[in-house]
Amino acid sequence: MAINKTIRPGLIQLRVLDLDKTLDFYKNILGLDEVCRTSDGRVCLKAYDEFDHHSVTLKLADTAGLDYVAFKVDGPETLENMKAATEAFGYAVDEVAPNTDQPGFGKRYGFTIATGHRFELYCDVDLSAKHPGLKNPDIWEEEPRGMRATRLDHFLLYGPNIAESERFCQEVLGMFVPEVCNTEDGSRMATWITGNNKPHDLAFVEYPQAGKIHHVGFYLNDWSAVGNAADLIAINRLKLDIGPTRHAITRGLSIYFWEPSGNRIEVYAGGYTAYPDNPQRVWDASELGRGLFYYSGEVIPSFLEIVT
Amino acid sequence: MAINKTIRPGLIQLRVLDLDKTLDFYKNILGLDEVCRTSDGRVCLKAYDEFDHHSVTLKLADTAGLDYVAFKVDGPETLENMKAATEAFGYAVDEVAPNTDQPGFGKRYGFTIATGHRFELYCDVDLSAKHPGLKNPDIWEEEPRGMRATRLDHFLLYGPNIAESERFCQEVLGMFVPEVCNTEDGSRMATWITGNNKPHDLAFVEYPQAGKIHHVGFYLNDWSAVGNAADLIAINRLKLDIGPTRHAITRGLSIYFWEPSGNRIEVYAGGYTAYPDNPQRVWDASELGRGLFYYSGEVIPSFLEIVT
Amino acid sequence: MAINKTIRPGLIQLRVLDLDKTLDFYKNILGLDEVCRTSDGRVCLKAYDEFDHHSVTLKLADTAGLDYVAFKVDGPETLENMKAATEAFGYAVDEVAPNTDQPGFGKRYGFTIATGHRFELYCDVDLSAKHPGLKNPDIWEEEPRGMRATRLDHFLLYGPNIAESERFCQEVLGMFVPEVCNTEDGSRMATWITGNNKPHDLAFVEYPQAGKIHHVGFYLNDWSAVGNAADLIAINRLKLDIGPTRHAITRGLSIYFWEPSGNRIEVYAGGYTAYPDNPQRVWDASELGRGLFYYSGEVIPSFLEIVT
Amino acid sequence: MAINKTIRPGLIQLRVLDLDKTLDFYKNILGLDEVCRTSDGRVCLKAYDEFDHHSVTLKLADTAGLDYVAFKVDGPETLENMKAATEAFGYAVDEVAPNTDQPGFGKRYGFTIATGHRFELYCDVDLSAKHPGLKNPDIWEEEPRGMRATRLDHFLLYGPNIAESERFCQEVLGMFVPEVCNTEDGSRMATWITGNNKPHDLAFVEYPQAGKIHHVGFYLNDWSAVGNAADLIAINRLKLDIGPTRHAITRGLSIYFWEPSGNRIEVYAGGYTAYPDNPQRVWDASELGRGLFYYSGEVIPSFLEIVT
């Protein structure tokens, strides 16, 4: 039997401490476009290569971090099926009415997963006014800025009981799990999960505190774009965490750094083409350093310790 | 309702004129690995980043060209559903028994589509003995050779009535159509079709003669790999068709050239991430030159004239 | 005996047909900065990575082409030595007073070489107000624009008796000749000449008409920058001549195209490190196609026919 | 008056602890070719893009480190001039007869500079049997291996009184100094020195112990080659020091790591074009972290502490 599909993680709402300075980063360094502002002062942004209304919402708050992530699914029937499946899985589902807090978005269903994160699902969202061309299109409509992030790519969430969250993504969201990392006693330490051919749409690391986010990943075109992003990190005096480097896990090329509000951002390129029939790659916890940071082979302390 | 899915084009059988010389190209220049030879002298190959038994079979023949392409689907239920749907679409389906002419492959269903090409479907195939690592894997098990093709990517077929073949790919194979090119009178001139997040798994160009192939595309990691491939074309005195260039269509980075038997090969990198909910891009025939060869903006005569 | 040295080709004056449109290309697509305008309406520009006052002067005229190129030499003693050596070589030398037609430039000596081109020599020029940082410098002071040309690199001149012009560059300007191309009868067909470790500061092709220029080359950082330049050529609907490609001669990575006034521009990256003790590379005229356009192996007609 | 010129650092003799394992690194990972072995068991190697007999000699010893570096100068007259100038500078000069310990090399003059390193000068050396092609040449004669190092590029020496060594390189070797780093009291902390258009042929860091070497640098073509080198470091389980990163100083793209005997190697690409008339860039010691490791902005302890 064919299963329902999520199309992609399509929206993330992040808390920021200094809206102007942080917005300058997202717009002029990362390269997103500001789409609109909400009546309560949040700012909606999108990457130049995305079609939908917006993919990132910034909200002024006292702490940095993640409010929620929302996944686009492939139609209203899937949306209702997934709502029912979520409830059957054991999570209470609430409903956000269309066009309330996220301009351009239709009805969303929300719920909290085992790791303490709020996930949402939706199938309807307006096209943005500014999107890739459709009639004899050039490769972009307006020259990309800064790091030239092409789209929201993935996020890494920290929390307890990732095994259940992983199972939820498979059973309810129709995703598969290209790579996992297990502790010596066989329990899940980390898991990389996708709903399509990207090696991950999201990932989890087992962590005692619920609802934490490690980083949000934006996609760059290639290793040269990663180098350009590193130059911009240096020139703009952003705080580097690690990189440019490669993950053996997903094979992605990567830099981690912090935006001005302290949310860790990854700019990410490459990665293998993930197919659901490929065998799962399995990492031992003792090899995780090499899996994460292939060149040094060592986990940096900040990877395990700093989350928002 | 969720639809059945093809996973990818997984196998192609090509006719070659000079097995030794051509095999040297596929192995030592393109970088495929020889997997096995059949009792009737055909050679089975795969790219270093593919898991399945093999993806390319070369057969000695008097003319170059394509015998057939086979698509992997996501399970036996889908396979039977697609067989029935193919027959309902109006094509006669034959069955190839497991492990007959293609070592390691399970049962295949075959049929001829409107453009005169033989398509096959299968869901079972052995893992190859040599595949990407699964336990704490490095990024490759053995250093890739030559152009470092990572996998079979796509093919472009020429034949009559591509509108029907396009409709078949959508209705029976569960694919979608990110880009099309129409003549001034609105009929389909070319179409790019995918079953996943790649911008194309295959493409068609309307052409009076049935069953022709324009090129087979292999995937390279990025623009630098495209440059390296161009160097190898020069050093090995292969005949260049065009490139390095970019297609505006799919946005891929590309070189077309001919292998020693005269089959046109494309090495291809980049390309956008295709999502089924993205609006379709539409090209006018008058703009096709720019769509195909973005830098020169002109169709080269060989693109329209030389097929095998 | 140690010989006098030219440091680099430091200034070029080009004739353009439409100042506004052409200037837009040099500033916003190629990425030069406008430094100043002269009282007679010429525009002085420089690349972001150059220190001296300016390197390109555009002059409105009825025909595109080259007025002259000027080489910076390593001091007043060298300048006077070279003036005397030029006269001894047989060329009449005139003097351009400081700060007359080229703002910021000291005294220049000018003369016409065998191929009919005006060369000038100078040793004094002001630093530009905007130049690479000197105190704890970042890699750039202001984000480069467009193609991100780093500097004026070289030019290719067409004219008669290139053998004499080559000898002049060696004997008077202290340059050496990393590569040459000879006709079957042993006469010089083309020559690549440098005063430093770049594979060429200038080149000549034998041509019946005197004083012609084939192209001016600007330097880009690498193959990725060449790809970006190609994208900008396409997006801005500039007329491509050839590329992206590689020259076997110099090994440079290259695109030729025409700016809006019809001067052919090359954006060029890579190339080997030329040392004066390396043996000279020699090309047969019959192999020049491969030497110039390594990937196709064929001279394009425009290379030999279109000059300004 | 024009000054004598060194052409390049042309030869380095390194001490290694395990000849077979270390040689495997230089040949199969770094990509050098073995040229010959001496009667006393040393191994001579060269990079694929070098013309001279060899550029690296490995000698089995009890400690890793540098025996000496030798600079090629532009002829016998310069050689004798520099010998005299070295003696006049105050260093005792010895002579190594042609073809004794370094096969293919002519007479060398040797002496010890202020920082305690042995420098040698020579002008005659045989061409290697295997060198870049000279007649209608391809871009390489044999496909480069591994990291594809194109040539010996530079080295960084640690020792006392670098101010004197810097002055020696300028006054006797005819070099110039594109960048320096000074302590708060104005004394020289580090200096980057070149005899041509590369941003450095060698560098010094002030250090109490004499005759130490920090690293030997080999040139790679670009940032993509740096990424490939990083992959090979990971796959071959070499010990990474830092990188891939960029130096703000020289602007080079870089990885530091240790070969199996413990000599630190840098693979290096990019870097600006250095001209002798460019103003000198000056770094404050407090900014050296950003100068060296532009992305993190911090000196890693190993940079200052680990030398051989």
PDB file of N, CA, C and O in Angstrom, chain A residues 268-293:
ATOM      1  N   TYR A 268      24.625  24.433   4.083  1.00  0.00           N
ATOM      2  CA  TYR A 268      24.813  23.020   3.737  1.00  0.00           C
ATOM      3  C   TYR A 268      24.711  22.848   2.226  1.00  0.00           C
ATOM      4  O   TYR A 268      23.835  23.433   1.587  1.00  0.00           O
ATOM      5  N   ALA A 269      25.601  22.054   1.678  1.00  0.00           N
ATOM      6  CA  ALA A 269      25.542  21.762   0.243  1.00  0.00           C
ATOM      7  C   ALA A 269      25.870  20.293   0.032  1.00  0.00           C
ATOM      8  O   ALA A 269      26.398  19.622   0.923  1.00  0.00           O
ATOM      9  N   GLY A 270      25.599  19.816  -1.159  1.00  0.00           N
ATOM     10  CA  GLY A 270      25.930  18.444  -1.485  1.00  0.00           C
ATOM     11  C   GLY A 270      25.036  17.463  -0.741  1.00  0.00           C
ATOM     12  O   GLY A 270      23.862  17.701  -0.549  1.00  0.00           O
ATOM     13  N   GLY A 271      25.616  16.383  -0.292  1.00  0.00           N
ATOM     14  CA  GLY A 271      24.807  15.301   0.279  1.00  0.00           C
ATOM     15  C   GLY A 271      24.430  14.341  -0.824  1.00  0.00           C
ATOM     16  O   GLY A 271      24.236  14.734  -1.970  1.00  0.00           O
ATOM     17  N   TYR A 272      24.312  13.069  -0.465  1.00  0.00           N
ATOM     18  CA  TYR A 272      23.968  12.078  -1.491  1.00  0.00           C
ATOM     19  C   TYR A 272      22.483  12.179  -1.855  1.00  0.00           C
ATOM     20  O   TYR A 272      21.693  12.840  -1.181  1.00  0.00           O
ATOM     21  N   THR A 273      22.120  11.526  -2.947  1.00  0.00           N
ATOM     22  CA  THR A 273      20.724  11.368  -3.313  1.00  0.00           C
ATOM     23  C   THR A 273      20.182  10.189  -2.528  1.00  0.00           C
ATOM     24  O   THR A 273      20.653   9.065  -2.689  1.00  0.00           O
ATOM     25  N   ALA A 274      19.227  10.458  -1.657  1.00  0.00           N
ATOM     26  CA  ALA A 274      18.673   9.390  -0.815  1.00  0.00           C
ATOM     27  C   ALA A 274      17.483   8.743  -1.517  1.00  0.00           C
ATOM     28  O   ALA A 274      16.582   9.444  -1.993  1.00  0.00           O
ATOM     29  N   TYR A 275      17.503   7.426  -1.586  1.00  0.00           N
ATOM     30  CA  TYR A 275      16.365   6.691  -2.132  1.00  0.00           C
ATOM     31  C   TYR A 275      15.821   5.772  -1.048  1.00  0.00           C
ATOM     32  O   TYR A 275      16.602   5.204  -0.265  1.00  0.00           O
ATOM     33  N   PRO A 276      14.514   5.611  -1.002  1.00  0.00           N
ATOM     34  CA  PRO A 276      13.927   4.821   0.086  1.00  0.00           C
ATOM     35  C   PRO A 276      14.339   3.358   0.070  1.00  0.00           C
ATOM     36  O   PRO A 276      14.229   2.678   1.097  1.00  0.00           O
ATOM     37  N   ASP A 277      14.799   2.857  -1.066  1.00  0.00           N
ATOM     38  CA  ASP A 277      15.192   1.453  -1.126  1.00  0.00           C
ATOM     39  C   ASP A 277      16.664   1.239  -0.772  1.00  0.00           C
ATOM     40  O   ASP A 277      17.111   0.096  -0.704  1.00  0.00           O
ATOM     41  N   ASN A 278      17.414   2.300  -0.561  1.00  0.00           N
ATOM     42  CA  ASN A 278      18.823   2.130  -0.172  1.00  0.00           C
ATOM     43  C   ASN A 278      18.893   1.582   1.242  1.00  0.00           C
ATOM     44  O   ASN A 278      18.108   1.973   2.106  1.00  0.00           O
ATOM     45  N   PRO A 279      19.845   0.692   1.501  1.00  0.00           N
ATOM     46  CA  PRO A 279      19.989   0.192   2.875  1.00  0.00           C
ATOM     47  C   PRO A 279      20.358   1.346   3.820  1.00  0.00           C
ATOM     48  O   PRO A 279      20.950   2.340   3.408  1.00  0.00           O
ATOM     49  N   GLN A 280      19.980   1.184   5.079  1.00  0.00           N
ATOM     50  CA  GLN A 280      20.266   2.217   6.076  1.00  0.00           C
ATOM     51  C   GLN A 280      21.740   2.173   6.471  1.00  0.00           C
ATOM     52  O   GLN A 280      22.313   1.114   6.666  1.00  0.00           O
ATOM     53  N   ARG A 281      22.336   3.368   6.604  1.00  0.00           N
ATOM     54  CA  ARG A 281      23.694   3.473   7.121  1.00  0.00           C
ATOM     55  C   ARG A 281      23.634   3.572   8.646  1.00  0.00           C
ATOM     56  O   ARG A 281      22.822   4.336   9.182  1.00  0.00           O
ATOM     57  N   VAL A 282      24.525   2.859   9.308  1.00  0.00           N
ATOM     58  CA  VAL A 282      24.484   2.782  10.769  1.00  0.00           C
ATOM     59  C   VAL A 282      25.822   3.194  11.357  1.00  0.00           C
ATOM     60  O   VAL A 282      26.877   2.685  10.945  1.00  0.00           O
ATOM     61  N   TRP A 283      25.773   4.117  12.302  1.00  0.00           N
ATOM     62  CA  TRP A 283      26.973   4.613  12.970  1.00  0.00           C
ATOM     63  C   TRP A 283      27.017   4.156  14.414  1.00  0.00           C
ATOM     64  O   TRP A 283      26.001   4.165  15.114  1.00  0.00           O
ATOM     65  N   ASP A 284      28.207   3.778  14.847  1.00  0.00           N
ATOM     66  CA  ASP A 284      28.445   3.540  16.272  1.00  0.00           C
ATOM     67  C   ASP A 284      28.714   4.882  16.949  1.00  0.00           C
ATOM     68  O   ASP A 284      29.387   5.747  16.369  1.00  0.00           O
ATOM     69  N   ALA A 285      28.238   5.021  18.171  1.00  0.00           N
ATOM     70  CA  ALA A 285      28.469   6.266  18.906  1.00  0.00           C
ATOM     71  C   ALA A 285      29.959   6.595  18.962  1.00  0.00           C
ATOM     72  O   ALA A 285      30.349   7.765  18.884  1.00  0.00           O
ATOM     73  N   SER A 286      30.783   5.577  19.056  1.00  0.00           N
ATOM     74  CA  SER A 286      32.232   5.815  19.145  1.00  0.00           C
ATOM     75  C   SER A 286      32.797   6.411  17.862  1.00  0.00           C
ATOM     76  O   SER A 286      33.895   6.953  17.856  1.00  0.00           O
ATOM     77  N   GLU A 287      32.065   6.288  16.776  1.00  0.00           N
ATOM     78  CA  GLU A 287      32.519   6.821  15.487  1.00  0.00           C
ATOM     79  C   GLU A 287      31.784   8.095  15.099  1.00  0.00           C
ATOM     80  O   GLU A 287      31.936   8.592  13.976  1.00  0.00           O
ATOM     81  N   LEU A 288      30.952   8.594  16.016  1.00  0.00           N
ATOM     82  CA  LEU A 288      30.109   9.737  15.662  1.00  0.00           C
ATOM     83  C   LEU A 288      30.928  10.978  15.320  1.00  0.00           C
ATOM     84  O   LEU A 288      30.533  11.782  14.471  1.00  0.00           O
ATOM     85  N   GLY A 289      32.085  11.124  15.981  1.00  0.00           N
ATOM     86  CA  GLY A 289      32.942  12.278  15.682  1.00  0.00           C
ATOM     87  C   GLY A 289      33.301  12.311  14.212  1.00  0.00           C
ATOM     88  O   GLY A 289      33.171  13.347  13.543  1.00  0.00           O
ATOM     89  N   ARG A 290      33.719  11.174  13.703  1.00  0.00           N
ATOM     90  CA  ARG A 290      34.056  11.112  12.289  1.00  0.00           C
ATOM     91  C   ARG A 290      32.817  11.251  11.411  1.00  0.00           C
ATOM     92  O   ARG A 290      32.858  11.838  10.322  1.00  0.00           O
ATOM     93  N   GLY A 291      31.701  10.731  11.893  1.00  0.00           N
ATOM     94  CA  GLY A 291      30.460  10.853  11.130  1.00  0.00           C
ATOM     95  C   GLY A 291      30.018  12.295  10.980  1.00  0.00           C
ATOM     96  O   GLY A 291      29.557  12.712   9.920  1.00  0.00           O
ATOM     97  N   LEU A 292      30.188  13.065  12.058  1.00  0.00           N
ATOM     98  CA  LEU A 292      29.742  14.457  12.026  1.00  0.00           C
ATOM     99  C   LEU A 292      30.766  15.370  11.368  1.00  0.00           C
ATOM    100  O   LEU A 292      30.429  16.215  10.559  1.00  0.00           O
ATOM    101  N   PHE A 293      32.011  15.220  11.808  1.00  0.00           N
ATOM    102  CA  PHE A 293      33.064  16.133  11.352  1.00  0.00           C
ATOM    103  C   PHE A 293      34.166  15.282  10.750  1.00  0.00           C
ATOM    104  O   PHE A 293      35.122  14.904  11.389  1.00  0.00           O
TER     105      PHE A 293
END
